[in-house]
CSV table of C-alpha atoms in Angstrom, one decimal:
chain,number,residue,atom,x,y,z
A,1,MET,CA,1.1,-0.6,-1.7
A,2,GLN,CA,0.1,1.6,-6.0
A,3,ARG,CA,-0.3,5.8,-6.8
A,4,SER,CA,-1.0,8.3,-9.3
A,5,TRP,CA,-0.3,12.3,-10.5
A,6,LEU,CA,-0.2,15.3,-12.8
A,7,LEU,CA,1.3,17.3,-15.5
A,8,VAL,CA,0.2,20.2,-16.5
A,9,GLY,CA,-0.1,22.3,-19.4
A,10,VAL,CA,-2.5,25.0,-21.4
A,11,GLY,CA,-4.3,23.7,-23.9
A,12,ILE,CA,-7.1,25.7,-26.5
A,13,MET,CA,-9.9,24.6,-27.8
A,14,ALA,CA,-12.3,25.8,-30.1
A,15,ALA,CA,-16.1,25.9,-29.0
A,16,GLY,CA,-18.4,27.2,-31.4
A,17,GLY,CA,-15.7,29.5,-33.2
A,18,VAL,CA,-14.5,31.1,-30.0
A,19,ALA,CA,-11.2,29.6,-28.1
A,20,GLN,CA,-11.3,28.7,-24.9
A,21,ALA,CA,-8.2,28.0,-22.3
A,22,GLN,CA,-8.2,24.6,-21.3
A,23,THR,CA,-6.1,23.4,-18.0
A,24,GLN,CA,-4.4,20.0,-19.4
A,25,ILE,CA,-3.7,17.6,-16.0
A,26,THR,CA,-1.8,14.7,-16.9
A,27,VAL,CA,-2.4,11.8,-14.1
A,28,ALA,CA,0.5,9.8,-14.0
A,29,SER,CA,-0.6,6.1,-11.8
A,30,VAL,CA,0.9,2.8,-10.6
A,31,ASN,CA,-0.9,-0.1,-13.0
A,32,ASN,CA,-3.4,-1.1,-10.3
A,33,PRO,CA,-6.7,-1.8,-10.3
A,34,ASP,CA,-8.2,0.6,-8.4
A,35,MET,CA,-5.9,3.3,-10.6
A,36,VAL,CA,-7.0,1.7,-13.9
A,37,ALA,CA,-11.0,2.4,-13.0
A,38,MET,CA,-10.0,5.7,-12.4
A,39,GLN,CA,-8.8,6.4,-15.6
A,40,ARG,CA,-11.6,4.8,-17.3
A,41,LEU,CA,-14.2,7.1,-15.5
A,42,THR,CA,-12.0,10.3,-15.9
A,43,GLY,CA,-14.8,11.1,-18.9
A,44,GLU,CA,-17.0,11.8,-16.0
A,45,PHE,CA,-14.7,14.4,-14.0
A,46,GLU,CA,-14.1,16.3,-17.4
A,47,GLN,CA,-18.1,16.1,-18.3
A,48,ALA,CA,-18.8,18.1,-14.8
A,49,HIS,CA,-15.5,20.1,-15.6
A,50,PRO,CA,-15.4,21.0,-19.0
A,51,ASP,CA,-12.3,23.5,-18.6
A,52,ILE,CA,-10.1,21.0,-17.5
A,53,ARG,CA,-8.9,17.8,-19.5
A,54,VAL,CA,-6.8,15.2,-17.8
A,55,ASN,CA,-4.3,12.6,-19.4
A,56,TRP,CA,-2.8,9.8,-18.1
A,57,VAL,CA,1.2,8.0,-17.6
A,58,VAL,CA,1.0,4.6,-15.9
A,59,LEU,CA,4.5,3.6,-14.4
A,60,PRO,CA,5.6,1.0,-12.1
A,61,GLU,CA,5.3,1.6,-8.4
A,62,ASN,CA,9.1,1.8,-7.8
A,63,GLU,CA,9.5,4.3,-10.7
A,64,ILE,CA,7.2,6.1,-10.0
A,65,ARG,CA,8.0,6.7,-6.1
A,66,GLN,CA,11.3,7.9,-7.2
A,67,ARG,CA,10.1,10.5,-10.2
A,68,ILE,CA,7.4,12.0,-7.8
A,69,THR,CA,10.1,12.3,-4.5
A,70,THR,CA,12.9,14.1,-7.0
A,71,ASP,CA,10.2,16.3,-8.6
A,72,ILE,CA,8.9,17.3,-5.0
A,73,ALA,CA,12.2,17.9,-3.4
A,74,SER,CA,13.4,19.9,-6.1
A,75,SER,CA,10.2,22.1,-6.6
A,76,ALA,CA,10.4,21.3,-10.6
A,77,GLY,CA,6.8,21.8,-10.7
A,78,GLN,CA,6.3,19.0,-13.0
A,79,TYR,CA,3.4,17.4,-11.6
A,80,ASP,CA,-0.4,18.8,-10.0
A,81,VAL,CA,-0.9,16.2,-8.3
A,82,VAL,CA,0.5,13.3,-6.5
A,83,THR,CA,-0.3,10.1,-5.2
A,84,VAL,CA,1.2,9.9,-1.7
A,85,SER,CA,0.6,7.5,1.2
A,86,ASN,CA,0.4,8.4,4.8
A,87,TYR,CA,4.4,7.9,5.2
A,88,GLU,CA,5.2,10.7,2.4
A,89,THR,CA,2.2,13.1,3.5
A,90,PRO,CA,3.7,14.4,7.1
A,91,ILE,CA,6.9,14.5,5.8
A,92,TRP,CA,6.4,16.7,2.9
A,93,ALA,CA,3.6,18.7,4.6
A,94,GLN,CA,6.2,19.7,7.4
A,95,ASN,CA,9.0,20.3,4.8
A,96,GLY,CA,6.5,22.7,3.1
A,97,TRP,CA,5.9,20.7,-0.3
A,98,LEU,CA,2.2,20.2,-0.2
A,99,VAL,CA,-0.9,22.5,-0.5
A,100,PRO,CA,-3.1,21.6,2.8
A,101,PHE,CA,-6.9,20.8,1.9
A,102,GLU,CA,-8.5,23.5,3.6
A,103,SER,CA,-11.6,24.5,1.3
A,104,LEU,CA,-13.6,20.7,1.0
A,105,SER,CA,-17.2,21.4,0.2
A,106,GLU,CA,-19.6,20.5,2.8
A,107,GLU,CA,-20.7,17.8,0.2
A,108,TYR,CA,-17.2,15.9,0.3
A,109,ASP,CA,-18.2,14.8,4.1
A,110,GLU,CA,-14.6,14.9,5.7
A,111,GLU,CA,-15.9,13.7,8.9
A,112,ASP,CA,-16.5,10.5,7.1
A,113,LEU,CA,-13.3,9.5,6.6
A,114,LEU,CA,-11.7,6.8,8.7
A,115,GLU,CA,-10.1,8.5,11.4
A,116,ASN,CA,-6.5,6.8,11.5
A,117,LEU,CA,-6.5,7.5,7.6
A,118,ARG,CA,-7.4,10.9,8.6
A,119,GLN,CA,-4.7,11.3,11.0
A,120,GLY,CA,-1.8,9.6,8.7
A,121,LEU,CA,-2.4,12.1,5.8
A,122,SER,CA,-2.6,15.5,8.7
A,123,PHE,CA,-0.2,17.6,9.5
A,124,GLU,CA,-0.5,20.1,12.3
A,125,ASP,CA,-4.9,19.5,12.1
A,126,LYS,CA,-4.5,20.3,8.5
A,127,LEU,CA,-5.3,17.4,5.8
A,128,TYR,CA,-2.4,17.7,3.4
A,129,ALA,CA,-3.6,14.3,1.2
A,130,LEU,CA,-7.0,12.7,0.8
A,131,PRO,CA,-7.2,8.7,0.6
A,132,PHE,CA,-8.2,7.3,-2.6
A,133,TYR,CA,-7.9,3.9,-0.9
A,134,GLY,CA,-7.0,2.8,2.4
A,135,GLU,CA,-5.6,-0.8,3.3
A,136,SER,CA,-4.8,-3.0,5.5
A,137,SER,CA,-2.9,-6.9,5.4
A,138,MET,CA,-4.5,-10.1,5.8
A,139,THR,CA,-3.7,-13.5,5.0
A,140,TYR,CA,-6.0,-15.4,1.6
A,141,TYR,CA,-6.1,-18.8,1.1
A,142,ARG,CA,-7.8,-21.3,-1.1
A,143,LYS,CA,-10.7,-23.0,0.6
A,144,ASP,CA,-11.0,-25.6,-1.9
A,145,LEU,CA,-7.4,-26.7,-1.4
A,146,PHE,CA,-7.6,-26.4,2.6
A,147,GLU,CA,-11.0,-28.7,2.5
A,148,GLN,CA,-8.8,-31.5,0.0
A,149,ALA,CA,-6.3,-31.8,2.5
A,150,GLY,CA,-8.2,-31.8,5.3
A,151,LEU,CA,-6.5,-28.4,6.7
A,152,GLU,CA,-8.2,-25.5,8.4
A,153,MET,CA,-7.3,-22.3,8.8
A,154,PRO,CA,-6.9,-20.3,12.0
A,155,GLU,CA,-8.4,-16.7,12.3
A,156,ARG,CA,-5.3,-15.6,12.7
A,157,PRO,CA,-2.3,-18.2,12.0
A,158,THR,CA,1.1,-18.0,13.1
A,159,TRP,CA,4.1,-18.0,10.3
A,160,SER,CA,5.3,-21.2,11.7
A,161,GLN,CA,1.9,-22.5,10.9
A,162,MET,CA,1.7,-20.8,7.3
A,163,ALA,CA,5.0,-22.9,6.6
A,164,GLU,CA,3.4,-26.2,7.4
A,165,PHE,CA,0.3,-25.6,5.0
A,166,ALA,CA,2.7,-24.1,2.5
A,167,GLU,CA,4.6,-28.0,2.8
A,168,GLN,CA,1.5,-29.5,2.5
A,169,LEU,CA,-0.2,-27.5,-0.7
A,170,THR,CA,2.6,-27.0,-2.5
A,171,ASP,CA,2.4,-28.6,-5.9
A,172,ARG,CA,5.1,-27.6,-8.7
A,173,SER,CA,4.1,-30.1,-11.4
A,174,ASN,CA,0.6,-28.2,-11.5
A,175,SER,CA,2.2,-24.6,-11.0
A,176,LEU,CA,0.5,-24.6,-7.9
A,177,TYR,CA,2.9,-22.8,-4.9
A,178,GLY,CA,1.9,-23.2,-1.3
A,179,ILE,CA,2.8,-19.3,-0.8
A,180,CYS,CA,3.1,-16.6,-3.0
A,181,LEU,CA,4.5,-13.3,-1.3
A,182,ARG,CA,6.1,-9.9,-2.5
A,183,GLY,CA,9.5,-10.2,-3.7
A,184,LEU,CA,10.6,-7.7,-5.7
A,185,PRO,CA,13.0,-5.2,-3.8
A,186,GLY,CA,11.7,-1.8,-2.8
A,187,TRP,CA,10.2,-0.2,0.6
A,188,GLY,CA,7.1,-0.5,-0.9
A,189,GLU,CA,6.7,-4.1,-1.8
A,190,ASN,CA,8.7,-6.7,-0.3
A,191,ILE,CA,9.7,-4.5,2.9
A,192,ALA,CA,6.3,-4.0,3.4
A,193,VAL,CA,5.4,-8.0,3.7
A,194,PHE,CA,9.1,-8.1,5.4
A,195,SER,CA,8.4,-5.5,7.7
A,196,THR,CA,5.0,-7.1,9.5
A,197,MET,CA,6.7,-10.4,9.7
A,198,VAL,CA,9.9,-8.3,11.8
A,199,ASN,CA,7.2,-6.9,14.1
A,200,ALA,CA,5.4,-10.6,14.3
A,201,TYR,CA,8.8,-12.3,15.3
A,202,GLY,CA,8.9,-9.5,18.1
A,203,GLY,CA,11.8,-7.5,15.8
A,204,ARG,CA,12.1,-3.8,15.5
A,205,TRP,CA,13.7,-1.3,12.7
A,206,PHE,CA,15.2,0.7,16.0
A,207,ASP,CA,15.2,0.9,19.8
A,208,GLU,CA,14.5,3.6,21.7
A,209,SER,CA,17.9,5.1,21.5
A,210,TRP,CA,17.7,4.9,17.4
A,211,GLN,CA,20.1,2.2,17.3
A,212,PRO,CA,19.4,-0.3,14.1
A,213,GLN,CA,18.1,-3.7,15.7
A,214,LEU,CA,18.9,-5.2,11.9
A,215,ASP,CA,21.1,-7.9,13.2
A,216,SER,CA,18.9,-8.9,16.1
A,217,PRO,CA,17.8,-12.8,16.3
A,218,ALA,CA,14.4,-11.8,15.7
A,219,TRP,CA,15.2,-10.2,12.4
A,220,LYS,CA,17.4,-13.5,11.4
A,221,ALA,CA,14.3,-15.7,12.6
A,222,ALA,CA,11.8,-13.6,10.6
A,223,ALA,CA,14.4,-13.3,7.6
A,224,GLN,CA,15.1,-17.1,7.7
A,225,THR,CA,11.4,-17.6,7.4
A,226,TYR,CA,10.9,-15.7,4.8
A,227,VAL,CA,13.5,-17.0,2.4
A,228,ASP,CA,12.5,-20.9,3.7
A,229,LEU,CA,9.0,-20.0,2.6
A,230,LEU,CA,9.6,-18.3,-1.2
A,231,GLU,CA,12.6,-21.5,-1.7
A,232,ASN,CA,10.7,-23.8,-0.7
A,233,TYR,CA,7.1,-23.1,-1.5
A,234,GLY,CA,7.0,-19.8,-3.4
A,235,PRO,CA,6.7,-19.7,-7.5
A,236,PRO,CA,9.9,-19.1,-9.7
A,237,GLY,CA,11.4,-15.5,-10.5
A,238,VAL,CA,10.2,-14.3,-6.9
A,239,THR,CA,12.3,-11.4,-6.9
A,240,SER,CA,10.5,-10.0,-10.1
A,241,ASN,CA,6.9,-9.9,-8.3
A,242,GLY,CA,5.3,-7.2,-6.4
A,243,PHE,CA,2.1,-6.5,-5.5
A,244,THR,CA,0.7,-6.2,-9.2
A,245,GLU,CA,2.4,-9.9,-10.1
A,246,THR,CA,1.3,-11.8,-7.0
A,247,THR,CA,-2.1,-10.6,-7.4
A,248,THR,CA,-2.4,-12.1,-11.1
A,249,LEU,CA,-0.4,-15.5,-9.8
A,250,PHE,CA,-3.5,-16.0,-7.0
A,251,ALA,CA,-6.1,-14.9,-9.2
A,252,GLY,CA,-4.6,-17.1,-12.0
A,253,GLY,CA,-5.1,-20.2,-9.4
A,254,HIS,CA,-1.4,-20.3,-8.8
A,255,CYS,CA,-1.5,-19.5,-4.9
A,256,ALA,CA,-3.0,-21.6,-2.2
A,257,MET,CA,-1.9,-18.7,-0.1
A,258,TRP,CA,-0.9,-14.9,0.3
A,259,VAL,CA,-0.2,-12.5,2.5
A,260,ASP,CA,-0.6,-9.0,1.8
A,261,ALA,CA,-3.0,-6.3,1.1
A,262,THR,CA,-6.8,-6.3,1.7
A,263,VAL,CA,-7.5,-3.8,-1.4
A,264,ALA,CA,-6.8,-6.9,-3.4
A,265,ALA,CA,-10.2,-8.4,-1.7
A,266,SER,CA,-12.6,-7.0,-4.0
A,267,PHE,CA,-10.3,-8.2,-7.0
A,268,LEU,CA,-9.9,-11.5,-6.2
A,269,SER,CA,-13.6,-12.3,-5.7
A,270,ASN,CA,-14.6,-11.0,-8.5
A,271,PRO,CA,-15.0,-13.6,-11.1
A,272,ASP,CA,-14.6,-11.1,-13.8
A,273,THR,CA,-10.8,-10.7,-12.9
A,274,SER,CA,-10.2,-14.0,-10.6
A,275,GLN,CA,-10.4,-17.7,-11.9
A,276,VAL,CA,-10.9,-18.8,-8.3
A,277,ALA,CA,-13.4,-15.8,-6.6
A,278,ASP,CA,-15.5,-18.2,-6.1
A,279,GLN,CA,-12.7,-20.1,-3.6
A,280,VAL,CA,-11.2,-17.3,-2.2
A,281,GLY,CA,-11.1,-17.3,2.3
A,282,PHE,CA,-9.7,-14.8,4.7
A,283,ALA,CA,-8.2,-14.6,7.8
A,284,GLN,CA,-5.9,-12.4,9.4
A,285,ALA,CA,-2.3,-11.6,8.3
A,286,PRO,CA,0.0,-13.9,10.2
A,287,MET,CA,1.8,-13.5,14.1
A,288,GLU,CA,4.5,-15.3,15.7
A,289,VAL,CA,5.4,-13.9,18.7
A,290,THR,CA,3.4,-11.2,18.6
A,291,GLU,CA,0.0,-9.5,16.9
A,292,ARG,CA,1.4,-5.9,17.7
A,293,GLY,CA,2.4,-4.8,14.0
A,294,ALA,CA,1.3,-8.0,12.4
A,295,SER,CA,-0.3,-5.8,10.0
A,296,TRP,CA,-0.3,-3.0,8.1
A,297,LEU,CA,-1.9,0.5,7.8
A,298,TYR,CA,-1.3,2.3,4.4
A,299,THR,CA,-3.5,4.6,2.3
A,300,TRP,CA,-3.2,5.7,-1.2
A,301,ALA,CA,-3.9,8.9,-1.3
A,302,LEU,CA,-4.0,12.4,-3.6
A,303,ALA,CA,-1.9,15.6,-3.2
A,304,VAL,CA,-1.3,18.8,-4.8
A,305,PRO,CA,2.2,20.0,-4.1
A,306,HIS,CA,3.2,23.4,-3.6
A,307,SER,CA,5.2,23.9,-6.6
A,308,SER,CA,1.7,23.0,-8.5
A,309,ARG,CA,1.0,26.3,-10.9
A,310,ASN,CA,-3.1,24.9,-11.5
A,311,GLN,CA,-3.8,24.6,-7.6
A,312,GLU,CA,-7.4,24.7,-8.0
A,313,ALA,CA,-7.8,22.2,-11.0
A,314,ALA,CA,-5.7,19.9,-9.0
A,315,GLN,CA,-7.8,20.2,-5.6
A,316,ALA,CA,-11.1,19.8,-7.7
A,317,PHE,CA,-9.6,16.3,-9.4
A,318,VAL,CA,-8.5,15.3,-6.0
A,319,GLU,CA,-11.9,16.0,-4.4
A,320,TRP,CA,-13.7,14.2,-6.9
A,321,ALA,CA,-11.5,11.1,-7.0
A,322,THR,CA,-12.0,10.8,-3.4
A,323,SER,CA,-15.7,11.3,-3.1
A,324,LYS,CA,-18.4,9.8,-1.7
A,325,GLN,CA,-19.8,10.5,-5.1
A,326,TYR,CA,-16.9,8.5,-6.7
A,327,ILE,CA,-17.3,5.7,-5.0
A,328,GLU,CA,-21.4,5.5,-6.0
A,329,LEU,CA,-20.2,6.1,-9.8
A,330,VAL,CA,-17.7,3.1,-9.4
A,331,GLY,CA,-20.2,0.8,-7.7
A,332,GLU,CA,-22.8,1.5,-10.5
A,333,ARG,CA,-20.8,1.5,-13.0
A,334,ASN,CA,-18.4,-1.4,-12.3
A,335,GLY,CA,-20.0,-3.5,-9.5
A,336,TRP,CA,-20.0,-2.4,-5.7
A,337,VAL,CA,-17.2,-5.2,-4.8
A,338,SER,CA,-14.9,-3.2,-7.1
A,339,VAL,CA,-15.0,0.2,-5.0
A,340,PRO,CA,-12.5,1.6,-3.4
A,341,PRO,CA,-12.1,0.6,-0.1
A,342,GLY,CA,-11.1,1.2,3.2
A,343,THR,CA,-11.5,5.2,3.5
A,344,ARG,CA,-15.1,6.0,4.4
A,345,GLN,CA,-17.6,5.1,7.1
A,346,SER,CA,-20.4,5.4,4.6
A,347,THR,CA,-18.9,2.8,2.4
A,348,TYR,CA,-19.4,0.1,4.9
A,349,GLU,CA,-22.8,1.4,5.9
A,350,ASN,CA,-24.0,1.0,2.3
A,351,GLN,CA,-26.1,-2.0,1.8
A,352,ASN,CA,-25.1,-2.7,-2.0
A,353,TYR,CA,-21.4,-2.5,-0.8
A,354,ARG,CA,-21.8,-5.1,2.3
A,355,ASP,CA,-24.3,-7.5,-0.3
A,356,ALA,CA,-21.9,-7.4,-2.6
A,357,ALA,CA,-18.2,-7.7,-0.5
A,358,SER,CA,-18.9,-10.5,1.8
A,359,PHE,CA,-15.3,-9.4,3.1
A,360,SER,CA,-16.3,-5.7,3.9
A,361,PRO,CA,-16.5,-6.3,7.9
A,362,PHE,CA,-13.3,-8.1,8.1
A,363,VAL,CA,-11.1,-5.6,6.2
A,364,LEU,CA,-12.8,-3.0,8.5
A,365,GLU,CA,-12.2,-4.9,11.3
A,366,ALA,CA,-7.8,-4.9,10.0
A,367,ILE,CA,-7.8,-1.4,9.1
A,368,GLN,CA,-9.3,-0.2,12.3
A,369,SER,CA,-7.2,-2.3,14.8
A,370,ALA,CA,-4.0,-1.5,12.7
A,371,ASP,CA,-2.0,1.3,15.2
A,372,PRO,CA,1.1,2.8,14.1
A,373,THR,CA,1.7,4.2,17.1
A,374,GLN,CA,2.7,1.3,18.7
A,375,PRO,CA,4.1,-1.1,16.0
A,376,THR,CA,5.9,-3.3,17.9
A,377,GLN,CA,6.4,-5.6,20.9
A,378,ASP,CA,9.2,-3.7,22.3
A,379,PRO,CA,9.5,0.2,22.7
A,380,VAL,CA,10.7,2.2,19.5
A,381,PRO,CA,10.8,6.1,19.3
A,382,TYR,CA,8.6,6.1,15.4
A,383,THR,CA,5.4,5.5,14.4
A,384,GLY,CA,4.8,3.3,11.6
A,385,ILE,CA,3.8,-0.4,11.2
A,386,GLN,CA,5.4,-1.6,7.3
A,387,PHE,CA,7.5,1.4,7.5
A,388,VAL,CA,9.3,3.9,9.8
A,389,ALA,CA,8.2,7.6,9.8
A,390,ILE,CA,11.6,9.3,8.7
A,391,PRO,CA,13.1,10.8,6.1
A,392,GLN,CA,15.9,8.5,5.8
A,393,PHE,CA,13.7,5.5,5.9
A,394,GLN,CA,13.1,5.7,2.0
A,395,SER,CA,16.8,5.0,1.3
A,396,ILE,CA,17.0,2.8,4.3
A,397,GLY,CA,14.1,0.4,3.1
A,398,THR,CA,14.9,0.9,-0.8
A,399,ARG,CA,18.3,-0.6,-0.2
A,400,VAL,CA,17.5,-3.2,3.0
A,401,GLY,CA,14.7,-4.5,0.0
A,402,GLN,CA,17.6,-5.1,-2.2
A,403,ILE,CA,19.4,-7.0,0.2
A,404,MET,CA,17.0,-9.3,1.1
A,405,ALA,CA,16.3,-10.0,-2.9
A,406,GLY,CA,19.7,-10.9,-3.2
A,407,ILE,CA,19.5,-13.4,0.1
A,408,LEU,CA,16.5,-15.0,-2.0
A,409,ALA,CA,18.9,-15.0,-5.3
A,410,LYS,CA,21.6,-16.8,-3.3
A,411,GLN,CA,23.9,-13.8,-3.5
A,412,THR,CA,24.7,-13.1,0.1
A,413,THR,CA,23.1,-15.6,3.5
A,414,VAL,CA,20.7,-14.3,5.9
A,415,ASP,CA,23.1,-14.0,8.6
A,416,GLN,CA,25.6,-11.6,5.7
A,417,GLY,CA,23.0,-9.7,4.3
A,418,LEU,CA,21.8,-8.9,7.6
A,419,GLN,CA,24.4,-7.5,8.4
A,420,GLN,CA,25.4,-5.6,5.3
A,421,ALA,CA,21.4,-3.8,6.0
A,422,GLN,CA,23.0,-3.3,9.5
A,423,THR,CA,25.8,-1.4,8.6
A,424,PHE,CA,24.2,0.7,5.9
A,425,THR,CA,21.4,1.3,8.1
A,426,LEU,CA,23.6,3.0,11.0
A,427,ARG,CA,25.5,4.7,8.5
A,428,GLN,CA,22.3,6.8,7.5
A,429,MET,CA,21.2,7.1,10.7
A,430,THR,CA,24.7,8.7,11.8
A,431,GLN,CA,24.8,10.7,8.7
A,432,GLY,CA,21.4,11.5,9.8
A,433,GLY,CA,21.9,12.9,13.3
A,434,TYR,CA,19.6,10.5,15.2
A,435,ILE,CA,22.9,8.9,16.9
A,436,GLU,CA,26.8,9.7,17.1
């Protein structure tokens, strides 16, 4: 789950001896490949908009989430463009913190955006953020290692099968780990993956009365599987590994399997960035007792805060960075396998992309089949698959992520940790007025 945003000031540039006002836009971004590519192409935007100057700041995901939330909630006005997701966007729009996109050009083609992403970034039928890339989750595996071991990856494996495969494929003496998963604490890091495991085991965050379910048998089964996999077959120092670190591990040939975001498919399939590009296999995210909620739906999007002093310039940048033309630009400059995925139907109809990205139909199916309105086996009062779309979830997910990392670090047991998580969540929901 990774991001970006903007600081604005006013600069003066001399052109032919005449001073011209120039808006300074600083984009602060998470350090993932697609955002880095956008940073490198910023000159194209500046050439088309000579009155706007774009600067960049790159921060780790957890830090960027904290800074943006603090700035937006306080209306400090430090940022003009913020990177948000389908979690924050409807909540912040309802609070009046974001500016709607109501004047998109005809060329932008809003209807080309994938429907479930448009819905996730809208409030009261207005778009409040534009998707930079979209993703579901899937299973990556090494075809060569499976063949050597005489194993066959199902189209959709179970977590029990993943454990069996991991045991046979682990070779710690050669720094090869049977499975890699995120262990870095954070509601957008380890909890993103772990929530889908809970769903797959038939669990849920809350029952229909908003009572927390974190000490339920399904949660305990999912947590024990997660811990056993990483303790027995995972890399060392796993609690320091988020999306970026785990991508690097797999691309470097150190993971036999990995369950994570579909957006990594292009990076892992590119021989310029992956040592195992010709050996990457794809399967759906693992299930266990149910497929419902076993793979997530997420989008990194760009939005403009209401506190921005340069809303017009900021919206111009957002429209450029999420346009069909930007996707064409990335394809021409960086290769079609590297274009931001998961946002536009036209991308998946483009023959250049289909030829370069053999995984593209698979990814599109995963994204379109993910249903945030029915995320669990049993009924729930919330939407969202790897998150719960309520304001309290950011603090709940952050704390539960810390507890899960503590279990991995052997600071507590699964049962004790989940009891702590249950108690914390119950207190947050009581304070929030969801339960008495």
